[in-house]
Amino acid sequence: MRRHASLGLLGRLLLILLLTIGVEFGASTLLYERASELSLREDEAHRLAEHLVVSRKILNEWPQAQRDRIARELQTDRYRIGWSANQPDHSAFRPQLGSMQGQIVSWEPDLARSALRLRLPALQQDGSTVLGDLRLTDGSWMTFQMRDVTSAFNPSYDRILRALLPAILLAVLSTLLIRSTLRPLRVLIRASREVGIGQRAPIAEEGSAEIRSLIHAFNEMQDRIHELIEGRTQALAAVGHDLRTPLARLQLRLEGVRDGELRAELGEDVAEMSEMLGSLLAFFGGQNDPEKSALTDLAVLVATAVDNAADRGMDATYDGPDHLEMRVRASAIRRAVSNLIENALHYGDRAVVRIESDDAAVRIVVEDDGPGIPEARMRDVLTPFVRLDEARARNTKGMGLGLAIVANAVEAEGGALTLTNRAAGGLAATIALPLPR
């Protein structure tokens, strides 16, 4: 397998995450830089500058023990004044309002010597509230807050949407990138459901290094599975061909047995062996059946299978249309219907076969009047080589593959086989074949 330089799945997801964080950081930085350019109207800047000068002068004249009370008395509806012996903490990342500070200092230059600083509250960039502090002559600090500020960056829904737009775009971009990264995995999942069914279909090795390695291992596993299936089918075909020859010779030699009763018993044994061999070949070879779907008169096919049973003296009747054409694998469906009829006649005294149809599917229903199947064992009867001795007679020819062969043939047509116990007694086996849309 050719090696490609790759970040790997983890590296790609990490790169997507870093890209998302980087773009978000850039957008936030741009937003904070924009906030630093907020400015006040000239009259508001003038009033704030005067209020700060007056408040600073009054607090400087009072002793520190009285300054909290004096600060509260200096408050108005728009201006809040506070006092702190220590410098306020500016560790939080908040945009500094350089333009506003320049406006205030231009009105009162003396404030520049007081370490004046303006900032926005946390999680707010619309400029409606401004925080600040300045140093007093004794080294303590006066804090202030101005509310209902009219700035060049007023809040609006349009601005909020613009602030959310980077996050929305990042979410969409991240989704597309992750979806693209995981696309080979989705292809692998779909292919894994079809392993062993039909022809092998190698998957293109693409994606990250881990995904390419996984697909490569899957392709190798798929090859081994199909080789095992093909080898098994070829071996069974060869064994079946070799066994049929001595069975045919045995059948010929039985003609020379003079004891009629012994000849009949031996003939039944040879016939049962032949049926068992036919069931094995039908079950194991059906998965790779080369037969193609063709337009078939399903009604005639089913009626013929019923007539064959009736010609052998069995009580079998057909109820359905005279003609019903649809595209199926004729030999596989004929074998499936025959198996159901033989099953019904073996465990019951009579078989009734019906064909029903609607806009979605055609259903072939085979009913018998036998003992039925315990509800808890309905799934077991579809398992190859399983016999329900407690529910059915043991003198069953074959190897317990009849219903499994039917199920395989129906699934190959995209249909389903269902078994239900009839209220009047007996079993109803239904083959549902979907109609093309």
PDB file of C-alpha atoms in Angstrom, residues 87-327:
ATOM      1  CA  GLN A  87      -5.912  50.145  42.675  1.00  0.00           C
ATOM      2  CA  PRO A  88      -8.834  48.400  40.897  1.00  0.00           C
ATOM      3  CA  ASP A  89      -8.073  45.101  39.216  1.00  0.00           C
ATOM      4  CA  HIS A  90      -7.641  45.425  35.426  1.00  0.00           C
ATOM      5  CA  SER A  91      -6.626  41.797  34.792  1.00  0.00           C
ATOM      6  CA  ALA A  92      -9.904  40.979  33.007  1.00  0.00           C
ATOM      7  CA  PHE A  93      -9.731  41.311  29.225  1.00  0.00           C
ATOM      8  CA  ARG A  94     -11.878  44.347  28.539  1.00  0.00           C
ATOM      9  CA  PRO A  95     -11.460  46.826  25.694  1.00  0.00           C
ATOM     10  CA  GLN A  96      -9.905  50.162  26.667  1.00  0.00           C
ATOM     11  CA  LEU A  97     -11.728  53.231  25.385  1.00  0.00           C
ATOM     12  CA  GLY A  98      -8.882  55.290  24.024  1.00  0.00           C
ATOM     13  CA  SER A  99     -11.007  57.669  21.959  1.00  0.00           C
ATOM     14  CA  MET A 100     -13.325  58.500  24.866  1.00  0.00           C
ATOM     15  CA  GLN A 101     -10.382  59.015  27.195  1.00  0.00           C
ATOM     16  CA  GLY A 102      -8.835  61.399  24.716  1.00  0.00           C
ATOM     17  CA  GLN A 103     -12.073  63.389  24.522  1.00  0.00           C
ATOM     18  CA  ILE A 104     -12.272  63.773  28.327  1.00  0.00           C
ATOM     19  CA  VAL A 105      -8.605  64.697  28.721  1.00  0.00           C
ATOM     20  CA  SER A 106      -8.961  67.323  25.982  1.00  0.00           C
ATOM     21  CA  TRP A 107     -11.622  69.053  28.107  1.00  0.00           C
ATOM     22  CA  GLU A 108      -9.763  68.635  31.410  1.00  0.00           C
ATOM     23  CA  PRO A 109      -6.013  68.106  30.754  1.00  0.00           C
ATOM     24  CA  ASP A 110      -5.370  67.852  34.495  1.00  0.00           C
ATOM     25  CA  LEU A 111      -7.056  64.408  34.479  1.00  0.00           C
ATOM     26  CA  ALA A 112      -4.177  63.007  32.409  1.00  0.00           C
ATOM     27  CA  ARG A 113      -1.941  63.210  35.507  1.00  0.00           C
ATOM     28  CA  SER A 114      -4.455  61.116  37.495  1.00  0.00           C
ATOM     29  CA  ALA A 115      -3.873  57.855  35.556  1.00  0.00           C
ATOM     30  CA  LEU A 116      -7.402  58.080  34.109  1.00  0.00           C
ATOM     31  CA  ARG A 117      -8.588  54.826  32.525  1.00  0.00           C
ATOM     32  CA  LEU A 118     -11.889  54.033  30.814  1.00  0.00           C
ATOM     33  CA  ARG A 119     -13.222  50.583  29.894  1.00  0.00           C
ATOM     34  CA  LEU A 120     -16.401  48.696  29.057  1.00  0.00           C
ATOM     35  CA  PRO A 121     -18.126  46.251  31.421  1.00  0.00           C
ATOM     36  CA  ALA A 122     -17.491  42.552  30.834  1.00  0.00           C
ATOM     37  CA  LEU A 123     -19.558  40.981  27.999  1.00  0.00           C
ATOM     38  CA  GLN A 124     -20.602  44.397  26.685  1.00  0.00           C
ATOM     39  CA  GLN A 125     -19.320  46.158  23.605  1.00  0.00           C
ATOM     40  CA  ASP A 126     -22.182  48.517  22.757  1.00  0.00           C
ATOM     41  CA  GLY A 127     -20.876  51.497  24.780  1.00  0.00           C
ATOM     42  CA  SER A 128     -24.120  52.150  26.714  1.00  0.00           C
ATOM     43  CA  THR A 129     -22.237  51.955  30.026  1.00  0.00           C
ATOM     44  CA  VAL A 130     -18.674  53.184  30.675  1.00  0.00           C
ATOM     45  CA  LEU A 131     -16.517  52.268  33.677  1.00  0.00           C
ATOM     46  CA  GLY A 132     -13.387  54.075  34.821  1.00  0.00           C
ATOM     47  CA  ASP A 133     -11.038  55.014  37.652  1.00  0.00           C
ATOM     48  CA  LEU A 134      -8.445  57.640  38.456  1.00  0.00           C
ATOM     49  CA  ARG A 135      -5.815  58.103  41.154  1.00  0.00           C
ATOM     50  CA  LEU A 136      -6.237  60.620  44.015  1.00  0.00           C
ATOM     51  CA  THR A 137      -3.399  62.637  45.475  1.00  0.00           C
ATOM     52  CA  ASP A 138      -2.817  60.232  48.399  1.00  0.00           C
ATOM     53  CA  GLY A 139      -2.545  57.181  46.115  1.00  0.00           C
ATOM     54  CA  SER A 140      -6.067  55.861  46.687  1.00  0.00           C
ATOM     55  CA  TRP A 141      -8.496  55.499  43.788  1.00  0.00           C
ATOM     56  CA  MET A 142     -11.794  56.943  42.745  1.00  0.00           C
ATOM     57  CA  THR A 143     -13.987  54.678  40.584  1.00  0.00           C
ATOM     58  CA  PHE A 144     -16.902  55.855  38.479  1.00  0.00           C
ATOM     59  CA  GLN A 145     -19.603  54.570  36.160  1.00  0.00           C
ATOM     60  CA  MET A 146     -21.525  56.473  33.516  1.00  0.00           C
ATOM     61  CA  ARG A 147     -24.782  54.947  32.254  1.00  0.00           C
ATOM     62  CA  ASP A 148     -27.053  55.639  29.276  1.00  0.00           C
ATOM     63  CA  VAL A 149     -24.115  56.753  27.170  1.00  0.00           C
ATOM     64  CA  THR A 150     -24.885  57.839  23.603  1.00  0.00           C
ATOM     65  CA  SER A 151     -21.948  56.621  21.528  1.00  0.00           C
ATOM     66  CA  ALA A 152     -21.119  55.969  17.914  1.00  0.00           C
ATOM     67  CA  PHE A 153     -21.685  52.264  18.526  1.00  0.00           C
ATOM     68  CA  ASN A 154     -25.268  51.999  19.764  1.00  0.00           C
ATOM     69  CA  PRO A 155     -26.806  48.542  20.374  1.00  0.00           C
ATOM     70  CA  SER A 156     -29.087  47.133  17.689  1.00  0.00           C
ATOM     71  CA  TYR A 157     -30.375  43.790  16.484  1.00  0.00           C
ATOM     72  CA  ASP A 158     -28.441  44.244  13.286  1.00  0.00           C
ATOM     73  CA  ARG A 159     -25.200  44.614  15.251  1.00  0.00           C
ATOM     74  CA  ILE A 160     -26.026  41.571  17.370  1.00  0.00           C
ATOM     75  CA  LEU A 161     -26.595  39.518  14.236  1.00  0.00           C
ATOM     76  CA  ARG A 162     -23.276  40.706  12.833  1.00  0.00           C
ATOM     77  CA  ALA A 163     -21.603  39.627  16.058  1.00  0.00           C
ATOM     78  CA  LEU A 164     -23.229  36.178  15.799  1.00  0.00           C
ATOM     79  CA  LEU A 165     -22.426  35.766  12.116  1.00  0.00           C
ATOM     80  CA  PRO A 166     -18.796  34.601  12.660  1.00  0.00           C
ATOM     81  CA  ALA A 167     -19.961  31.909  15.101  1.00  0.00           C
ATOM     82  CA  ILE A 168     -22.637  30.702  12.651  1.00  0.00           C
ATOM     83  CA  LEU A 169     -20.167  30.623   9.776  1.00  0.00           C
ATOM     84  CA  LEU A 170     -17.646  28.763  11.932  1.00  0.00           C
ATOM     85  CA  ALA A 171     -20.248  26.169  12.903  1.00  0.00           C
ATOM     86  CA  VAL A 172     -21.153  25.592   9.245  1.00  0.00           C
ATOM     87  CA  LEU A 173     -17.500  25.460   8.191  1.00  0.00           C
ATOM     88  CA  SER A 174     -16.601  23.024  10.979  1.00  0.00           C
ATOM     89  CA  THR A 175     -19.555  20.801  10.073  1.00  0.00           C
ATOM     90  CA  LEU A 176     -18.534  20.667   6.415  1.00  0.00           C
ATOM     91  CA  LEU A 177     -14.889  19.948   7.235  1.00  0.00           C
ATOM     92  CA  ILE A 178     -15.729  17.188   9.720  1.00  0.00           C
ATOM     93  CA  ARG A 179     -18.289  15.713   7.311  1.00  0.00           C
ATOM     94  CA  SER A 180     -15.668  15.631   4.575  1.00  0.00           C
ATOM     95  CA  THR A 181     -13.164  14.013   6.937  1.00  0.00           C
ATOM     96  CA  LEU A 182     -15.620  11.294   7.954  1.00  0.00           C
ATOM     97  CA  ARG A 183     -17.026  10.617   4.460  1.00  0.00           C
ATOM     98  CA  PRO A 184     -14.733   7.592   3.825  1.00  0.00           C
ATOM     99  CA  LEU A 185     -16.038   6.066   7.068  1.00  0.00           C
ATOM    100  CA  ARG A 186     -19.631   6.337   5.826  1.00  0.00           C
ATOM    101  CA  VAL A 187     -18.621   4.593   2.587  1.00  0.00           C
ATOM    102  CA  LEU A 188     -16.950   1.866   4.641  1.00  0.00           C
ATOM    103  CA  ILE A 189     -20.070   1.385   6.777  1.00  0.00           C
ATOM    104  CA  ARG A 190     -22.264   0.972   3.690  1.00  0.00           C
ATOM    105  CA  ALA A 191     -19.825  -1.498   2.149  1.00  0.00           C
ATOM    106  CA  SER A 192     -19.562  -3.546   5.353  1.00  0.00           C
ATOM    107  CA  ARG A 193     -23.287  -4.341   5.131  1.00  0.00           C
ATOM    108  CA  GLU A 194     -22.751  -5.998   1.753  1.00  0.00           C
ATOM    109  CA  VAL A 195     -19.749  -8.192   2.539  1.00  0.00           C
ATOM    110  CA  GLY A 196     -20.408 -11.721   1.369  1.00  0.00           C
ATOM    111  CA  ILE A 197     -23.455 -10.701  -0.675  1.00  0.00           C
ATOM    112  CA  GLY A 198     -22.932 -10.531  -4.411  1.00  0.00           C
ATOM    113  CA  GLN A 199     -19.649  -9.556  -6.017  1.00  0.00           C
ATOM    114  CA  ARG A 200     -16.743  -8.018  -4.139  1.00  0.00           C
ATOM    115  CA  ALA A 201     -16.492  -4.239  -4.439  1.00  0.00           C
ATOM    116  CA  PRO A 202     -13.143  -2.796  -3.270  1.00  0.00           C
ATOM    117  CA  ILE A 203     -13.319   0.647  -1.663  1.00  0.00           C
ATOM    118  CA  ALA A 204     -11.018   3.441  -2.762  1.00  0.00           C
ATOM    119  CA  GLU A 205      -8.382   4.090  -0.079  1.00  0.00           C
ATOM    120  CA  GLU A 206      -8.727   7.754   0.799  1.00  0.00           C
ATOM    121  CA  GLY A 207      -8.941   9.991   3.841  1.00  0.00           C
ATOM    122  CA  SER A 208      -6.615  10.219   6.835  1.00  0.00           C
ATOM    123  CA  ALA A 209      -3.882   7.665   7.513  1.00  0.00           C
ATOM    124  CA  GLU A 210      -6.005   5.779  10.045  1.00  0.00           C
ATOM    125  CA  ILE A 211      -9.010   5.614   7.725  1.00  0.00           C
ATOM    126  CA  ARG A 212      -6.864   4.507   4.770  1.00  0.00           C
ATOM    127  CA  SER A 213      -5.363   1.737   6.903  1.00  0.00           C
ATOM    128  CA  LEU A 214      -8.837   0.673   8.015  1.00  0.00           C
ATOM    129  CA  ILE A 215     -10.140   0.602   4.428  1.00  0.00           C
ATOM    130  CA  HIS A 216      -7.079  -1.330   3.289  1.00  0.00           C
ATOM    131  CA  ALA A 217      -7.661  -3.931   6.018  1.00  0.00           C
ATOM    132  CA  PHE A 218     -11.349  -4.085   5.092  1.00  0.00           C
ATOM    133  CA  ASN A 219     -10.540  -4.687   1.400  1.00  0.00           C
ATOM    134  CA  GLU A 220      -8.175  -7.501   2.359  1.00  0.00           C
ATOM    135  CA  MET A 221     -10.816  -9.010   4.648  1.00  0.00           C
ATOM    136  CA  GLN A 222     -13.417  -8.722   1.870  1.00  0.00           C
ATOM    137  CA  ASP A 223     -11.118 -10.555  -0.524  1.00  0.00           C
ATOM    138  CA  ARG A 224     -10.528 -13.359   1.984  1.00  0.00           C
ATOM    139  CA  ILE A 225     -14.258 -13.739   2.699  1.00  0.00           C
ATOM    140  CA  HIS A 226     -15.188 -13.936  -0.976  1.00  0.00           C
ATOM    141  CA  GLU A 227     -12.347 -16.358  -1.638  1.00  0.00           C
ATOM    142  CA  LEU A 228     -13.640 -18.582   1.177  1.00  0.00           C
ATOM    143  CA  ILE A 229     -17.197 -18.407  -0.189  1.00  0.00           C
ATOM    144  CA  GLU A 230     -16.082 -19.148  -3.732  1.00  0.00           C
ATOM    145  CA  GLY A 231     -13.817 -21.968  -2.568  1.00  0.00           C
ATOM    146  CA  ARG A 232     -16.603 -23.499  -0.486  1.00  0.00           C
ATOM    147  CA  THR A 233     -19.068 -23.300  -3.371  1.00  0.00           C
ATOM    148  CA  GLN A 234     -16.614 -24.837  -5.822  1.00  0.00           C
ATOM    149  CA  ALA A 235     -15.747 -27.609  -3.360  1.00  0.00           C
ATOM    150  CA  LEU A 236     -19.414 -28.392  -2.744  1.00  0.00           C
ATOM    151  CA  ALA A 237     -20.133 -28.391  -6.462  1.00  0.00           C
ATOM    152  CA  ALA A 238     -17.268 -30.828  -7.040  1.00  0.00           C
ATOM    153  CA  VAL A 239     -18.354 -33.069  -4.144  1.00  0.00           C
ATOM    154  CA  GLY A 240     -21.975 -32.961  -5.301  1.00  0.00           C
ATOM    155  CA  HIS A 241     -20.964 -33.945  -8.821  1.00  0.00           C
ATOM    156  CA  ASP A 242     -18.817 -36.800  -7.527  1.00  0.00           C
ATOM    157  CA  LEU A 243     -21.538 -38.052  -5.179  1.00  0.00           C
ATOM    158  CA  ARG A 244     -24.249 -38.002  -7.804  1.00  0.00           C
ATOM    159  CA  THR A 245     -22.315 -40.546  -9.886  1.00  0.00           C
ATOM    160  CA  PRO A 246     -22.188 -43.325  -7.250  1.00  0.00           C
ATOM    161  CA  LEU A 247     -25.810 -42.539  -6.292  1.00  0.00           C
ATOM    162  CA  ALA A 248     -26.816 -43.062  -9.907  1.00  0.00           C
ATOM    163  CA  ARG A 249     -24.917 -46.365  -9.970  1.00  0.00           C
ATOM    164  CA  LEU A 250     -26.643 -47.450  -6.770  1.00  0.00           C
ATOM    165  CA  GLN A 251     -29.995 -46.629  -8.320  1.00  0.00           C
ATOM    166  CA  LEU A 252     -29.170 -48.775 -11.342  1.00  0.00           C
ATOM    167  CA  ARG A 253     -27.936 -51.674  -9.230  1.00  0.00           C
ATOM    168  CA  LEU A 254     -31.126 -51.624  -7.173  1.00  0.00           C
ATOM    169  CA  GLU A 255     -32.915 -52.928 -10.229  1.00  0.00           C
ATOM    170  CA  GLY A 256     -31.027 -56.187  -9.773  1.00  0.00           C
ATOM    171  CA  VAL A 257     -32.285 -56.713  -6.203  1.00  0.00           C
ATOM    172  CA  ARG A 258     -34.891 -59.473  -6.370  1.00  0.00           C
ATOM    173  CA  ASP A 259     -36.441 -58.804  -2.959  1.00  0.00           C
ATOM    174  CA  GLY A 260     -39.098 -56.207  -3.743  1.00  0.00           C
ATOM    175  CA  GLU A 261     -39.442 -54.952  -0.160  1.00  0.00           C
ATOM    176  CA  LEU A 262     -35.681 -54.549   0.240  1.00  0.00           C
ATOM    177  CA  ARG A 263     -35.443 -52.854  -3.163  1.00  0.00           C
ATOM    178  CA  ALA A 264     -38.123 -50.330  -2.136  1.00  0.00           C
ATOM    179  CA  GLU A 265     -36.398 -49.542   1.163  1.00  0.00           C
ATOM    180  CA  LEU A 266     -33.021 -49.108  -0.487  1.00  0.00           C
ATOM    181  CA  GLY A 267     -34.602 -46.940  -3.163  1.00  0.00           C
ATOM    182  CA  GLU A 268     -36.082 -44.646  -0.514  1.00  0.00           C
ATOM    183  CA  ASP A 269     -32.671 -44.330   1.136  1.00  0.00           C
ATOM    184  CA  VAL A 270     -31.012 -43.445  -2.165  1.00  0.00           C
ATOM    185  CA  ALA A 271     -33.773 -40.926  -2.927  1.00  0.00           C
ATOM    186  CA  GLU A 272     -33.363 -39.308   0.504  1.00  0.00           C
ATOM    187  CA  MET A 273     -29.601 -39.085   0.026  1.00  0.00           C
ATOM    188  CA  SER A 274     -30.187 -37.463  -3.361  1.00  0.00           C
ATOM    189  CA  GLU A 275     -32.600 -34.961  -1.801  1.00  0.00           C
ATOM    190  CA  MET A 276     -30.148 -34.155   0.985  1.00  0.00           C
ATOM    191  CA  LEU A 277     -27.404 -33.569  -1.547  1.00  0.00           C
ATOM    192  CA  GLY A 278     -29.697 -31.371  -3.623  1.00  0.00           C
ATOM    193  CA  SER A 279     -30.628 -29.309  -0.555  1.00  0.00           C
ATOM    194  CA  LEU A 280     -26.988 -28.776   0.360  1.00  0.00           C
ATOM    195  CA  LEU A 281     -26.062 -27.651  -3.133  1.00  0.00           C
ATOM    196  CA  ALA A 282     -29.107 -25.395  -3.351  1.00  0.00           C
ATOM    197  CA  PHE A 283     -28.382 -23.740   0.004  1.00  0.00           C
ATOM    198  CA  PHE A 284     -24.641 -23.223  -0.322  1.00  0.00           C
ATOM    199  CA  GLY A 285     -24.680 -22.481  -4.019  1.00  0.00           C
ATOM    200  CA  GLY A 286     -27.684 -20.142  -3.948  1.00  0.00           C
ATOM    201  CA  GLN A 287     -25.692 -17.201  -2.621  1.00  0.00           C
ATOM    202  CA  ASN A 288     -23.642 -17.104  -5.815  1.00  0.00           C
ATOM    203  CA  ASP A 289     -26.444 -18.113  -8.162  1.00  0.00           C
ATOM    204  CA  PRO A 290     -25.600 -16.699 -11.611  1.00  0.00           C
ATOM    205  CA  GLU A 291     -29.269 -16.593 -12.607  1.00  0.00           C
ATOM    206  CA  LYS A 292     -30.460 -13.116 -13.642  1.00  0.00           C
ATOM    207  CA  SER A 293     -33.868 -11.619 -13.062  1.00  0.00           C
ATOM    208  CA  ALA A 294     -36.228 -11.971 -15.993  1.00  0.00           C
ATOM    209  CA  LEU A 295     -39.855 -11.172 -16.720  1.00  0.00           C
ATOM    210  CA  THR A 296     -41.763 -14.212 -15.435  1.00  0.00           C
ATOM    211  CA  ASP A 297     -45.431 -15.139 -15.231  1.00  0.00           C
ATOM    212  CA  LEU A 298     -45.511 -15.707 -11.490  1.00  0.00           C
ATOM    213  CA  ALA A 299     -49.089 -17.003 -11.498  1.00  0.00           C
ATOM    214  CA  VAL A 300     -48.266 -19.737 -14.009  1.00  0.00           C
ATOM    215  CA  LEU A 301     -45.079 -20.639 -12.087  1.00  0.00           C
ATOM    216  CA  VAL A 302     -46.989 -21.072  -8.798  1.00  0.00           C
ATOM    217  CA  ALA A 303     -49.918 -22.892 -10.402  1.00  0.00           C
ATOM    218  CA  THR A 304     -47.508 -25.313 -12.074  1.00  0.00           C
ATOM    219  CA  ALA A 305     -45.838 -26.108  -8.731  1.00  0.00           C
ATOM    220  CA  VAL A 306     -49.283 -26.796  -7.230  1.00  0.00           C
ATOM    221  CA  ASP A 307     -50.249 -29.013 -10.193  1.00  0.00           C
ATOM    222  CA  ASN A 308     -47.028 -31.025  -9.807  1.00  0.00           C
ATOM    223  CA  ALA A 309     -47.955 -31.768  -6.201  1.00  0.00           C
ATOM    224  CA  ALA A 310     -51.543 -32.644  -7.175  1.00  0.00           C
ATOM    225  CA  ASP A 311     -50.290 -34.999  -9.915  1.00  0.00           C
ATOM    226  CA  ARG A 312     -48.519 -36.978  -7.199  1.00  0.00           C
ATOM    227  CA  GLY A 313     -51.798 -37.499  -5.413  1.00  0.00           C
ATOM    228  CA  MET A 314     -51.345 -34.657  -2.902  1.00  0.00           C
ATOM    229  CA  ASP A 315     -54.198 -32.394  -1.790  1.00  0.00           C
ATOM    230  CA  ALA A 316     -52.943 -29.077  -3.132  1.00  0.00           C
ATOM    231  CA  THR A 317     -55.061 -26.248  -4.568  1.00  0.00           C
ATOM    232  CA  TYR A 318     -54.281 -22.883  -6.138  1.00  0.00           C
ATOM    233  CA  ASP A 319     -56.290 -19.690  -5.663  1.00  0.00           C
ATOM    234  CA  GLY A 320     -55.140 -16.656  -7.586  1.00  0.00           C
ATOM    235  CA  PRO A 321     -54.944 -14.873 -10.954  1.00  0.00           C
ATOM    236  CA  ASP A 322     -54.299 -16.736 -14.180  1.00  0.00           C
ATOM    237  CA  HIS A 323     -51.457 -14.419 -15.133  1.00  0.00           C
ATOM    238  CA  LEU A 324     -49.224 -12.084 -13.135  1.00  0.00           C
ATOM    239  CA  GLU A 325     -45.930 -10.996 -14.658  1.00  0.00           C
ATOM    240  CA  MET A 326     -43.032  -9.583 -12.694  1.00  0.00           C
ATOM    241  CA  ARG A 327     -39.247  -9.641 -12.896  1.00  0.00           C
TER     242      ARG A 327
END
